[in-house]
mmCIF file of C-alpha atoms in Angstrom:
data_model
loop_
_atom_site.group_PDB
_atom_site.id
_atom_site.type_symbol
_atom_site.label_atom_id
_atom_site.label_comp_id
_atom_site.label_asym_id
_atom_site.label_seq_id
_atom_site.Cartn_x
_atom_site.Cartn_y
_atom_site.Cartn_z
ATOM 1 C CA MET A 1 34.227 32.384 -7.188
ATOM 2 C CA VAL A 2 30.870 34.129 -7.655
ATOM 3 C CA ARG A 3 29.604 31.202 -9.721
ATOM 4 C CA GLY A 4 30.718 28.874 -6.949
ATOM 5 C CA ILE A 5 28.701 30.785 -4.364
ATOM 6 C CA GLY A 6 25.629 30.589 -6.584
ATOM 7 C CA ALA A 7 26.113 26.865 -7.094
ATOM 8 C CA VAL A 8 26.442 26.300 -3.349
ATOM 9 C CA LEU A 9 23.242 28.245 -2.707
ATOM 10 C CA VAL A 10 21.346 26.227 -5.309
ATOM 11 C CA LEU A 11 22.664 22.996 -3.793
ATOM 12 C CA LEU A 12 21.633 24.067 -0.315
ATOM 13 C CA CYS A 13 18.148 24.954 -1.516
ATOM 14 C CA TRP A 14 17.853 21.573 -3.272
ATOM 15 C CA THR A 15 18.978 19.740 -0.148
ATOM 16 C CA THR A 16 16.469 21.617 2.000
ATOM 17 C CA ALA A 17 13.666 20.779 -0.413
ATOM 18 C CA VAL A 18 14.212 17.062 -0.632
ATOM 19 C CA ALA A 19 14.775 16.747 3.117
ATOM 20 C CA ALA A 20 11.398 18.267 3.986
ATOM 21 C CA ARG A 21 8.843 15.801 5.401
ATOM 22 C CA ASN A 22 5.922 17.970 4.454
ATOM 23 C CA TYR A 23 3.614 15.868 2.291
ATOM 24 C CA THR A 24 1.070 17.606 0.073
ATOM 25 C CA LEU A 25 -2.287 16.161 -0.964
ATOM 26 C CA ARG A 26 -1.939 15.060 -4.580
ATOM 27 C CA ASP A 27 -4.981 12.862 -5.219
ATOM 28 C CA GLU A 28 -8.263 11.990 -3.568
ATOM 29 C CA ILE A 29 -9.855 9.127 -5.477
ATOM 30 C CA THR A 30 -13.509 8.208 -5.038
ATOM 31 C CA GLY A 31 -16.277 6.530 -7.029
ATOM 32 C CA ARG A 32 -15.834 6.711 -10.814
ATOM 33 C CA LYS A 33 -12.516 8.513 -10.372
ATOM 34 C CA PHE A 34 -11.015 5.062 -9.851
ATOM 35 C CA LEU A 35 -11.654 4.377 -13.547
ATOM 36 C CA ASP A 36 -9.630 7.462 -14.445
ATOM 37 C CA ALA A 37 -6.828 6.961 -11.921
ATOM 38 C CA PHE A 38 -6.250 3.218 -12.456
ATOM 39 C CA TYR A 39 -5.814 0.880 -15.391
ATOM 40 C CA PHE A 40 -7.116 -2.693 -15.414
ATOM 41 C CA TRP A 41 -4.527 -5.482 -15.533
ATOM 42 C CA ALA A 42 -5.849 -7.956 -18.110
ATOM 43 C CA TYR A 43 -2.958 -10.415 -18.194
ATOM 44 C CA ASN A 44 -2.091 -13.744 -16.612
ATOM 45 C CA ASP A 45 -1.859 -13.721 -12.835
ATOM 46 C CA PRO A 46 1.847 -13.555 -11.853
ATOM 47 C CA THR A 47 0.973 -15.461 -8.657
ATOM 48 C CA ASN A 48 -0.572 -18.390 -10.592
ATOM 49 C CA GLY A 49 -4.110 -17.918 -9.333
ATOM 50 C CA THR A 50 -7.209 -19.580 -10.748
ATOM 51 C CA VAL A 51 -8.400 -16.215 -12.023
ATOM 52 C CA GLU A 52 -8.905 -14.419 -15.290
ATOM 53 C CA TYR A 53 -8.196 -10.737 -14.765
ATOM 54 C CA VAL A 54 -10.505 -8.816 -17.096
ATOM 55 C CA ASP A 55 -10.141 -5.474 -18.853
ATOM 56 C CA GLU A 56 -12.112 -2.375 -17.899
ATOM 57 C CA LEU A 57 -14.837 -2.766 -20.521
ATOM 58 C CA THR A 58 -15.485 -6.368 -19.500
ATOM 59 C CA ALA A 59 -15.391 -5.521 -15.792
ATOM 60 C CA VAL A 60 -17.866 -2.660 -16.128
ATOM 61 C CA ALA A 61 -20.172 -4.545 -18.516
ATOM 62 C CA ASN A 62 -20.377 -7.517 -16.131
ATOM 63 C CA ARG A 63 -20.537 -5.411 -12.955
ATOM 64 C CA LEU A 64 -17.237 -6.724 -11.702
ATOM 65 C CA ALA A 65 -16.352 -3.046 -11.230
ATOM 66 C CA TYR A 66 -18.960 -0.401 -10.465
ATOM 67 C CA VAL A 67 -19.953 2.397 -8.103
ATOM 68 C CA ASP A 68 -22.602 1.402 -5.560
ATOM 69 C CA PRO A 69 -25.477 3.643 -4.337
ATOM 70 C CA ASN A 70 -23.268 4.825 -1.438
ATOM 71 C CA GLY A 71 -20.629 6.115 -3.856
ATOM 72 C CA ARG A 72 -18.153 3.339 -3.058
ATOM 73 C CA PHE A 73 -16.046 1.808 -5.785
ATOM 74 C CA VAL A 74 -16.703 -1.951 -5.863
ATOM 75 C CA MET A 75 -14.473 -4.528 -7.539
ATOM 76 C CA ARG A 76 -15.231 -8.224 -7.237
ATOM 77 C CA ALA A 77 -14.919 -11.748 -8.574
ATOM 78 C CA ASP A 78 -17.609 -13.366 -10.730
ATOM 79 C CA ASN A 79 -20.097 -15.270 -8.542
ATOM 80 C CA THR A 80 -22.532 -16.731 -11.085
ATOM 81 C CA THR A 81 -20.547 -18.760 -13.615
ATOM 82 C CA LEU A 82 -19.366 -22.368 -13.678
ATOM 83 C CA ILE A 83 -15.802 -22.215 -15.011
ATOM 84 C CA PRO A 84 -14.493 -24.907 -17.397
ATOM 85 C CA SER A 85 -11.316 -26.809 -16.588
ATOM 86 C CA GLY A 86 -8.158 -24.916 -17.415
ATOM 87 C CA LYS A 87 -9.834 -21.521 -17.039
ATOM 88 C CA GLY A 88 -9.913 -19.037 -14.174
ATOM 89 C CA ARG A 89 -12.789 -17.237 -12.520
ATOM 90 C CA PRO A 90 -13.128 -13.635 -13.784
ATOM 91 C CA SER A 91 -11.780 -11.114 -11.281
ATOM 92 C CA VAL A 92 -10.292 -7.625 -11.147
ATOM 93 C CA ARG A 93 -6.804 -6.227 -10.633
ATOM 94 C CA ILE A 94 -6.144 -2.482 -10.971
ATOM 95 C CA HIS A 95 -2.881 -0.477 -11.074
ATOM 96 C CA SER A 96 -2.510 3.263 -10.536
ATOM 97 C CA LYS A 97 -1.617 5.255 -13.645
ATOM 98 C CA ARG A 98 0.517 7.629 -11.594
ATOM 99 C CA LYS A 99 3.396 6.264 -9.570
ATOM 100 C CA VAL A 100 4.103 7.009 -5.929
ATOM 101 C CA ALA A 101 7.328 7.256 -3.974
ATOM 102 C CA ASP A 102 7.796 8.580 -0.446
ATOM 103 C CA GLY A 103 4.652 9.957 1.122
ATOM 104 C CA ILE A 104 1.367 8.760 2.608
ATOM 105 C CA ILE A 105 -1.430 6.619 1.199
ATOM 106 C CA VAL A 106 -4.702 6.429 3.131
ATOM 107 C CA GLY A 107 -7.523 4.064 2.219
ATOM 108 C CA LYS A 108 -10.987 3.724 3.707
ATOM 109 C CA PHE A 109 -12.612 0.362 3.016
ATOM 110 C CA SER A 110 -16.103 -0.749 3.986
ATOM 111 C CA HIS A 111 -15.593 -4.340 2.848
ATOM 112 C CA MET A 112 -12.769 -6.581 1.668
ATOM 113 C CA PRO A 113 -12.994 -9.933 -0.169
ATOM 114 C CA GLN A 114 -13.677 -12.898 2.073
ATOM 115 C CA GLY A 115 -14.227 -16.618 1.578
ATOM 116 C CA CYS A 116 -12.271 -19.792 0.944
ATOM 117 C CA ALA A 117 -9.692 -19.568 -1.880
ATOM 118 C CA THR A 118 -9.645 -15.747 -1.771
ATOM 119 C CA TRP A 119 -6.359 -13.851 -1.752
ATOM 120 C CA PRO A 120 -7.051 -10.105 -1.627
ATOM 121 C CA ALA A 121 -4.253 -7.533 -1.570
ATOM 122 C CA PHE A 122 -3.794 -3.749 -1.379
ATOM 123 C CA TRP A 123 -0.151 -3.006 -2.117
ATOM 124 C CA THR A 124 2.456 -0.965 -3.957
ATOM 125 C CA CYS A 125 5.115 -2.390 -6.239
ATOM 126 C CA THR A 126 7.970 -1.459 -8.540
ATOM 127 C CA THR A 127 7.563 -1.689 -12.287
ATOM 128 C CA GLU A 128 11.162 -2.895 -12.615
ATOM 129 C CA ARG A 129 12.192 -6.536 -12.592
ATOM 130 C CA TRP A 130 10.734 -7.690 -9.249
ATOM 131 C CA PRO A 131 11.890 -7.514 -6.507
ATOM 132 C CA ARG A 132 14.392 -4.840 -7.603
ATOM 133 C CA GLY A 133 12.709 -1.596 -6.598
ATOM 134 C CA GLY A 134 10.703 -3.263 -3.818
ATOM 135 C CA GLU A 135 7.138 -4.112 -2.859
ATOM 136 C CA ILE A 136 5.035 -2.971 0.114
ATOM 137 C CA ASP A 137 2.019 -5.107 1.060
ATOM 138 C CA ILE A 138 -0.419 -3.006 3.085
ATOM 139 C CA VAL A 139 -3.344 -5.445 3.257
ATOM 140 C CA GLU A 140 -3.012 -9.138 2.472
ATOM 141 C CA GLY A 141 -4.275 -12.541 3.544
ATOM 142 C CA ALA A 142 -5.641 -15.823 2.210
ATOM 143 C CA ASN A 143 -8.554 -18.204 2.885
ATOM 144 C CA ASP A 144 -9.943 -15.914 5.618
ATOM 145 C CA GLN A 145 -7.016 -16.894 7.804
ATOM 146 C CA GLY A 146 -6.171 -14.357 10.420
ATOM 147 C CA PRO A 147 -8.233 -12.838 11.823
ATOM 148 C CA ARG A 148 -5.446 -10.280 11.531
ATOM 149 C CA ASN A 149 -3.894 -8.510 8.589
ATOM 150 C CA LEU A 150 -0.334 -9.174 7.423
ATOM 151 C CA ALA A 151 1.899 -6.344 6.155
ATOM 152 C CA SER A 152 5.109 -7.226 4.310
ATOM 153 C CA LEU A 153 8.100 -5.976 2.332
ATOM 154 C CA HIS A 154 9.806 -7.744 -0.558
ATOM 155 C CA THR A 155 13.272 -6.569 -1.607
ATOM 156 C CA LEU A 156 16.568 -7.714 -3.022
ATOM 157 C CA TYR A 157 18.979 -9.391 -0.605
ATOM 158 C CA GLY A 158 20.374 -7.222 2.195
ATOM 159 C CA CYS A 159 17.288 -5.821 3.955
ATOM 160 C CA HIS A 160 16.438 -7.248 7.408
ATOM 161 C CA ILE A 161 14.316 -6.173 10.371
ATOM 162 C CA PRO A 162 14.310 -7.492 13.949
ATOM 163 C CA GLY A 163 11.854 -10.314 14.633
ATOM 164 C CA GLY A 164 9.279 -10.677 17.396
ATOM 165 C CA SER A 165 7.454 -8.012 19.390
ATOM 166 C CA ARG A 166 8.977 -4.526 19.452
ATOM 167 C CA SER A 167 8.167 -1.111 20.898
ATOM 168 C CA ASP A 168 8.143 0.560 17.467
ATOM 169 C CA GLN A 169 5.111 -1.439 16.293
ATOM 170 C CA THR A 170 2.010 -2.973 17.845
ATOM 171 C CA GLY A 171 2.193 -6.099 15.657
ATOM 172 C CA PHE A 172 4.469 -9.126 15.681
ATOM 173 C CA THR A 173 7.268 -9.734 13.175
ATOM 174 C CA GLY A 174 7.398 -13.379 12.199
ATOM 175 C CA GLN A 175 9.624 -13.065 9.135
ATOM 176 C CA ALA A 176 12.717 -10.847 9.419
ATOM 177 C CA ASP A 177 14.451 -11.303 6.040
ATOM 178 C CA CYS A 178 12.821 -8.968 3.516
ATOM 179 C CA SER A 179 14.386 -10.531 0.443
ATOM 180 C CA TYR A 180 12.271 -12.142 -2.270
ATOM 181 C CA GLN A 181 9.799 -14.696 -0.822
ATOM 182 C CA PRO A 182 8.286 -14.740 1.695
ATOM 183 C CA GLY A 183 9.760 -11.310 2.518
ATOM 184 C CA CYS A 184 9.656 -9.730 5.957
ATOM 185 C CA SER A 185 6.246 -9.355 7.565
ATOM 186 C CA ALA A 186 4.365 -8.286 10.660
ATOM 187 C CA SER A 187 0.952 -9.585 11.711
ATOM 188 C CA PHE A 188 -1.364 -6.988 13.231
ATOM 189 C CA ASN A 189 -2.694 -7.277 16.771
ATOM 190 C CA ALA A 190 -6.192 -6.038 15.845
ATOM 191 C CA ASP A 191 -8.653 -8.924 15.404
ATOM 192 C CA GLN A 192 -10.844 -6.861 13.075
ATOM 193 C CA SER A 193 -8.082 -5.880 10.651
ATOM 194 C CA TYR A 194 -8.764 -8.587 8.059
ATOM 195 C CA GLY A 195 -11.446 -10.703 6.395
ATOM 196 C CA PRO A 196 -14.786 -11.629 8.006
ATOM 197 C CA GLY A 197 -13.968 -9.791 11.246
ATOM 198 C CA PHE A 198 -13.118 -6.618 9.346
ATOM 199 C CA ASN A 199 -16.345 -6.846 7.336
ATOM 200 C CA ALA A 200 -18.568 -7.673 10.317
ATOM 201 C CA ASN A 201 -17.232 -4.572 12.059
ATOM 202 C CA GLY A 202 -18.105 -2.347 9.097
ATOM 203 C CA GLY A 203 -14.605 -1.844 7.700
ATOM 204 C CA GLY A 204 -11.833 0.542 8.630
ATOM 205 C CA TYR A 205 -8.887 2.660 7.553
ATOM 206 C CA PHE A 206 -5.440 1.563 6.396
ATOM 207 C CA ALA A 207 -2.497 3.855 5.802
ATOM 208 C CA VAL A 208 1.140 3.536 4.870
ATOM 209 C CA ARG A 209 3.777 6.145 5.570
ATOM 210 C CA ARG A 210 6.756 5.530 3.315
ATOM 211 C CA GLU A 211 9.818 7.583 4.331
ATOM 212 C CA THR A 212 12.873 5.893 2.811
ATOM 213 C CA ARG A 213 15.312 8.703 2.041
ATOM 214 C CA PRO A 214 18.593 9.037 3.977
ATOM 215 C CA GLY A 215 17.807 10.087 7.542
ATOM 216 C CA ASP A 216 14.135 9.092 7.292
ATOM 217 C CA PRO A 217 12.621 6.527 9.700
ATOM 218 C CA GLY A 218 11.340 3.876 7.281
ATOM 219 C CA ILE A 219 7.942 2.393 6.379
ATOM 220 C CA GLY A 220 4.989 2.237 8.772
ATOM 221 C CA VAL A 221 1.637 0.560 8.098
ATOM 222 C CA TYR A 222 -1.350 1.686 10.194
ATOM 223 C CA PHE A 223 -4.875 0.440 10.850
ATOM 224 C CA TRP A 224 -7.904 1.951 12.599
ATOM 225 C CA PRO A 225 -11.259 0.105 12.793
ATOM 226 C CA ILE A 226 -14.250 2.072 11.551
ATOM 227 C CA THR A 227 -15.468 2.343 15.153
ATOM 228 C CA THR A 228 -12.499 4.571 16.100
ATOM 229 C CA ALA A 229 -13.641 8.015 17.260
ATOM 230 C CA THR A 230 -13.048 10.620 14.561
ATOM 231 C CA SER A 231 -11.368 12.881 17.114
ATOM 232 C CA SER A 232 -8.726 10.189 17.675
ATOM 233 C CA LEU A 233 -7.809 9.867 13.997
ATOM 234 C CA PRO A 234 -5.337 12.029 12.067
ATOM 235 C CA ALA A 235 -7.267 14.507 9.945
ATOM 236 C CA ALA A 236 -5.734 13.035 6.783
ATOM 237 C CA VAL A 237 -7.427 9.740 7.698
ATOM 238 C CA ALA A 238 -10.717 10.923 9.187
ATOM 239 C CA ALA A 239 -11.639 13.633 6.681
ATOM 240 C CA ALA A 240 -14.731 13.090 4.574
ATOM 241 C CA ALA A 241 -14.084 12.346 0.917
ATOM 242 C CA ASP A 242 -15.749 15.500 -0.377
ATOM 243 C CA GLY A 243 -12.761 17.111 -2.045
ATOM 244 C CA THR A 244 -12.418 19.875 0.557
ATOM 245 C CA SER A 245 -12.243 18.368 4.067
ATOM 246 C CA ALA A 246 -8.874 16.614 3.826
ATOM 247 C CA PRO A 247 -5.886 18.673 5.014
ATOM 248 C CA LYS A 248 -3.738 19.920 2.163
ATOM 249 C CA TYR A 249 -0.523 18.780 3.793
ATOM 250 C CA VAL A 250 0.755 16.451 6.506
ATOM 251 C CA VAL A 251 3.946 17.010 8.519
ATOM 252 C CA THR A 252 5.537 13.800 9.793
ATOM 253 C CA ASN A 253 8.901 14.842 11.219
ATOM 254 C CA SER A 254 9.722 15.576 14.854
ATOM 255 C CA ASN A 255 10.075 19.302 14.177
ATOM 256 C CA ALA A 256 6.312 19.677 13.805
ATOM 257 C CA THR A 257 4.775 22.332 16.032
ATOM 258 C CA GLY A 258 1.292 23.478 17.030
ATOM 259 C CA ASN A 259 -1.560 21.678 15.292
ATOM 260 C CA ASP A 260 0.894 19.725 13.147
ATOM 261 C CA ARG A 261 2.373 18.308 16.351
ATOM 262 C CA THR A 262 -1.094 17.353 17.616
ATOM 263 C CA GLU A 263 -1.827 15.620 14.328
ATOM 264 C CA LEU A 264 1.476 13.773 14.416
ATOM 265 C CA ARG A 265 0.660 12.340 17.862
ATOM 266 C CA LYS A 266 -2.661 10.995 16.547
ATOM 267 C CA TRP A 267 -0.828 8.641 14.215
ATOM 268 C CA GLY A 268 0.418 6.718 17.240
ATOM 269 C CA THR A 269 2.465 3.545 16.869
ATOM 270 C CA PRO A 270 2.142 1.724 13.525
ATOM 271 C CA ALA A 271 0.785 -1.814 13.403
ATOM 272 C CA ALA A 272 3.834 -2.792 11.345
ATOM 273 C CA PHE A 273 7.103 -0.904 11.113
ATOM 274 C CA PHE A 274 10.124 -1.523 8.887
ATOM 275 C CA ALA A 275 13.110 0.588 9.911
ATOM 276 C CA ASN A 276 15.358 2.449 7.493
ATOM 277 C CA THR A 277 18.750 1.400 8.920
ATOM 278 C CA PRO A 278 21.765 2.439 6.814
ATOM 279 C CA ASN A 279 24.696 0.070 6.533
ATOM 280 C CA ALA A 280 26.893 2.658 8.262
ATOM 281 C CA THR A 281 24.793 2.532 11.446
ATOM 282 C CA ALA A 282 23.954 -1.185 11.442
ATOM 283 C CA SER A 283 25.731 -3.502 13.834
ATOM 284 C CA GLN A 284 28.481 -5.775 12.543
ATOM 285 C CA ALA A 285 26.333 -8.767 13.499
ATOM 286 C CA ALA A 286 23.440 -7.451 11.418
ATOM 287 C CA LEU A 287 25.694 -6.852 8.443
ATOM 288 C CA ALA A 288 27.301 -10.270 8.748
ATOM 289 C CA THR A 289 24.297 -12.434 9.601
ATOM 290 C CA GLY A 290 21.178 -10.426 8.909
ATOM 291 C CA GLN A 291 20.151 -10.792 12.547
ATOM 292 C CA GLY A 292 18.878 -7.413 13.694
ATOM 293 C CA SER A 293 18.163 -4.283 11.712
ATOM 294 C CA VAL A 294 19.884 -3.353 8.473
ATOM 295 C CA CYS A 295 18.033 -1.928 5.481
ATOM 296 C CA GLN A 296 19.376 1.084 3.615
ATOM 297 C CA MET A 297 16.032 1.719 1.970
ATOM 298 C CA GLU A 298 17.201 4.111 -0.712
ATOM 299 C CA ASN A 299 18.864 1.039 -2.262
ATOM 300 C CA TYR A 300 15.704 -1.075 -2.257
ATOM 301 C CA PHE A 301 12.715 1.130 -3.098
ATOM 302 C CA ASP A 302 11.944 3.147 -6.215
ATOM 303 C CA GLU A 303 8.692 4.565 -7.573
ATOM 304 C CA HIS A 304 5.721 2.205 -7.243
ATOM 305 C CA GLU A 305 2.295 1.646 -8.691
ATOM 306 C CA ILE A 306 -0.603 1.244 -6.255
ATOM 307 C CA ILE A 307 -2.302 -2.114 -6.847
ATOM 308 C CA ILE A 308 -5.595 -3.535 -5.565
ATOM 309 C CA ASN A 309 -6.581 -7.017 -6.626
ATOM 310 C CA LEU A 310 -8.359 -10.251 -5.794
ATOM 311 C CA SER A 311 -6.622 -13.476 -6.744
ATOM 312 C CA LEU A 312 -8.017 -16.955 -6.097
ATOM 313 C CA CYS A 313 -5.899 -19.981 -5.109
ATOM 314 C CA GLY A 314 -2.405 -19.419 -6.489
ATOM 315 C CA ASP A 315 0.921 -19.433 -4.668
ATOM 316 C CA TRP A 316 -0.526 -18.550 -1.263
ATOM 317 C CA ALA A 317 -4.257 -19.288 -1.086
ATOM 318 C CA GLY A 318 -3.773 -22.459 -3.114
ATOM 319 C CA GLU A 319 -0.937 -23.747 -0.965
ATOM 320 C CA THR A 320 -2.812 -23.076 2.292
ATOM 321 C CA PHE A 321 -6.272 -24.159 1.086
ATOM 322 C CA GLY A 322 -5.931 -27.589 2.688
ATOM 323 C CA TYR A 323 -4.778 -26.766 6.193
ATOM 324 C CA SER A 324 -6.931 -23.625 6.386
ATOM 325 C CA GLY A 325 -9.942 -25.912 6.831
ATOM 326 C CA CYS A 326 -11.429 -24.933 3.464
ATOM 327 C CA ALA A 327 -10.718 -28.229 1.716
ATOM 328 C CA ALA A 328 -12.404 -30.305 4.446
ATOM 329 C CA ARG A 329 -15.393 -27.976 4.436
ATOM 330 C CA TYR A 330 -15.993 -28.659 0.736
ATOM 331 C CA GLY A 331 -15.355 -32.400 0.460
ATOM 332 C CA ASN A 332 -11.555 -32.253 0.234
ATOM 333 C CA VAL A 333 -11.572 -30.917 -3.311
ATOM 334 C CA SER A 334 -8.588 -29.033 -4.682
ATOM 335 C CA CYS A 335 -8.578 -25.256 -4.496
ATOM 336 C CA GLU A 336 -8.812 -24.974 -8.285
ATOM 337 C CA THR A 337 -11.803 -27.331 -8.481
ATOM 338 C CA PHE A 338 -13.537 -25.453 -5.690
ATOM 339 C CA VAL A 339 -13.097 -22.107 -7.476
ATOM 340 C CA ARG A 340 -14.433 -23.385 -10.801
ATOM 341 C CA ASN A 341 -17.472 -25.269 -9.456
ATOM 342 C CA ASN A 342 -18.764 -23.054 -6.635
ATOM 343 C CA PRO A 343 -19.656 -19.598 -7.974
ATOM 344 C CA ALA A 344 -22.006 -18.776 -5.083
ATOM 345 C CA ALA A 345 -19.090 -19.146 -2.658
ATOM 346 C CA PHE A 346 -17.733 -15.840 -4.011
ATOM 347 C CA SER A 347 -20.739 -13.660 -3.225
ATOM 348 C CA ASP A 348 -18.688 -11.850 -0.568
ATOM 349 C CA ALA A 349 -15.469 -11.755 -2.600
ATOM 350 C CA ARG A 350 -15.465 -8.023 -3.222
ATOM 351 C CA TRP A 351 -13.706 -4.789 -2.321
ATOM 352 C CA GLU A 352 -15.829 -1.780 -1.346
ATOM 353 C CA ILE A 353 -13.567 1.270 -1.353
ATOM 354 C CA ASP A 354 -14.753 4.587 0.050
ATOM 355 C CA PHE A 355 -11.618 6.508 -0.952
ATOM 356 C CA LEU A 356 -7.892 6.523 -1.502
ATOM 357 C CA ARG A 357 -5.965 9.646 -0.476
ATOM 358 C CA ILE A 358 -2.391 10.189 -1.645
ATOM 359 C CA TYR A 359 0.106 12.631 -0.156
ATOM 360 C CA ASP A 360 3.605 13.119 -1.525
ATOM 361 C CA ASN A 361 6.359 15.711 -1.476
ATOM 362 C CA SER A 362 6.442 16.565 -5.157
ATOM 363 C CA ALA A 363 4.470 19.798 -4.910
ATOM 364 C CA SER A 364 6.383 21.158 -1.925
ATOM 365 C CA SER A 365 9.750 20.117 -3.369
ATOM 366 C CA ILE A 366 9.078 21.753 -6.715
ATOM 367 C CA HIS A 367 7.927 24.929 -5.001
ATOM 368 C CA LEU A 368 10.907 25.063 -2.642
ATOM 369 C CA ASN A 369 13.362 24.275 -5.392
ATOM 370 C CA LEU A 370 11.955 27.030 -7.578
ATOM 371 C CA VAL A 371 12.095 29.575 -4.766
ATOM 372 C CA GLY A 372 15.594 28.434 -3.824
ATOM 373 C CA CYS A 373 16.883 28.688 -7.368
ATOM 374 C CA ILE A 374 15.419 32.169 -7.761
ATOM 375 C CA LEU A 375 16.972 33.236 -4.459
ATOM 376 C CA ALA A 376 20.361 31.843 -5.452
ATOM 377 C CA THR A 377 20.218 33.586 -8.818
ATOM 378 C CA VAL A 378 19.286 36.931 -7.267
ATOM 379 C CA LEU A 379 22.093 36.685 -4.723
ATOM 380 C CA SER A 380 24.602 35.702 -7.399
ATOM 381 C CA ILE A 381 23.626 38.690 -9.527
ATOM 382 C CA ALA A 382 23.883 40.965 -6.497
ATOM 383 C CA LEU A 383 27.386 39.706 -5.803
ATOM 384 C CA LEU A 384 28.363 40.306 -9.406
ATOM 385 C CA LEU A 385 27.242 43.900 -9.049
#
């Protein structure tokens, strides 16, 4: 009986820990820290792009990855070389060495790749057999089409979100079925959230709040143009990347009080929102037809790597190269021919990243679990006495 009481106390403490939506700052990545926090993907492009992803030594030696005078980490495509047939233009794709699960990722970008044939992406993805374990696309587009960003999910079959305009997001959901390709997606309503418009405005902030455990709301993707007043931004977004200004934790649940409550209001409505709707609460119509909301996210999302890359042509930019207007602009050549023969066209095909900031619940959970286990042990001993 005494052992049972102790076990119950430990279980209660564990449940309390994992249910907390108190995310602790784990990493703030700036400048050369990107070389420590990420590895360079030097393999064939899984999306069939006309690119050659290079390793870190090659990228640094050829200034395809470097830190600029403003301290920003820059990664870009080659813009000087004529590429022989059958080869791809050198470019960069990086993956985080540490995985992320539920929590918050904030990125400040001063520039993103632009130009015909470009396909830039800032995303997180499972390391399992895709799409098992899920994918979250935070920033993505092709051939400068937009001028608005597209955020998407890719999952196994069984995850759906309502289409159209909704009160829980400012964007518009055009694809409601999250499975495989093309996945479910929402286009932003901010004209300066992607490509040339984003760059002309001086950049901006993107964030994703992933909350996929039972009882959590789901996945929200946020955007603020660089012109947004600092006082209107959550501190986790607005803080300078100096290692000390960013808040050490962020509370996202409705029980927040005081300053935490004020900060929570500053997040506002996400540009794209994907609801965590368990099967038990989904409508029969949603379960039967996929029309409406049903996505028990614990079944679809595991730990992810953070990925930032620039592909050229491939399954999206290549397929849309013609009707984007790019083909006509360059003599109706194919996307692949354009990429190989026009190096100067990629002078603006670069990421300039001010910082990435990662919050998760690992630190708080470990701390709470340790305290809870100690408390349970002490109480069990007391009962034995």
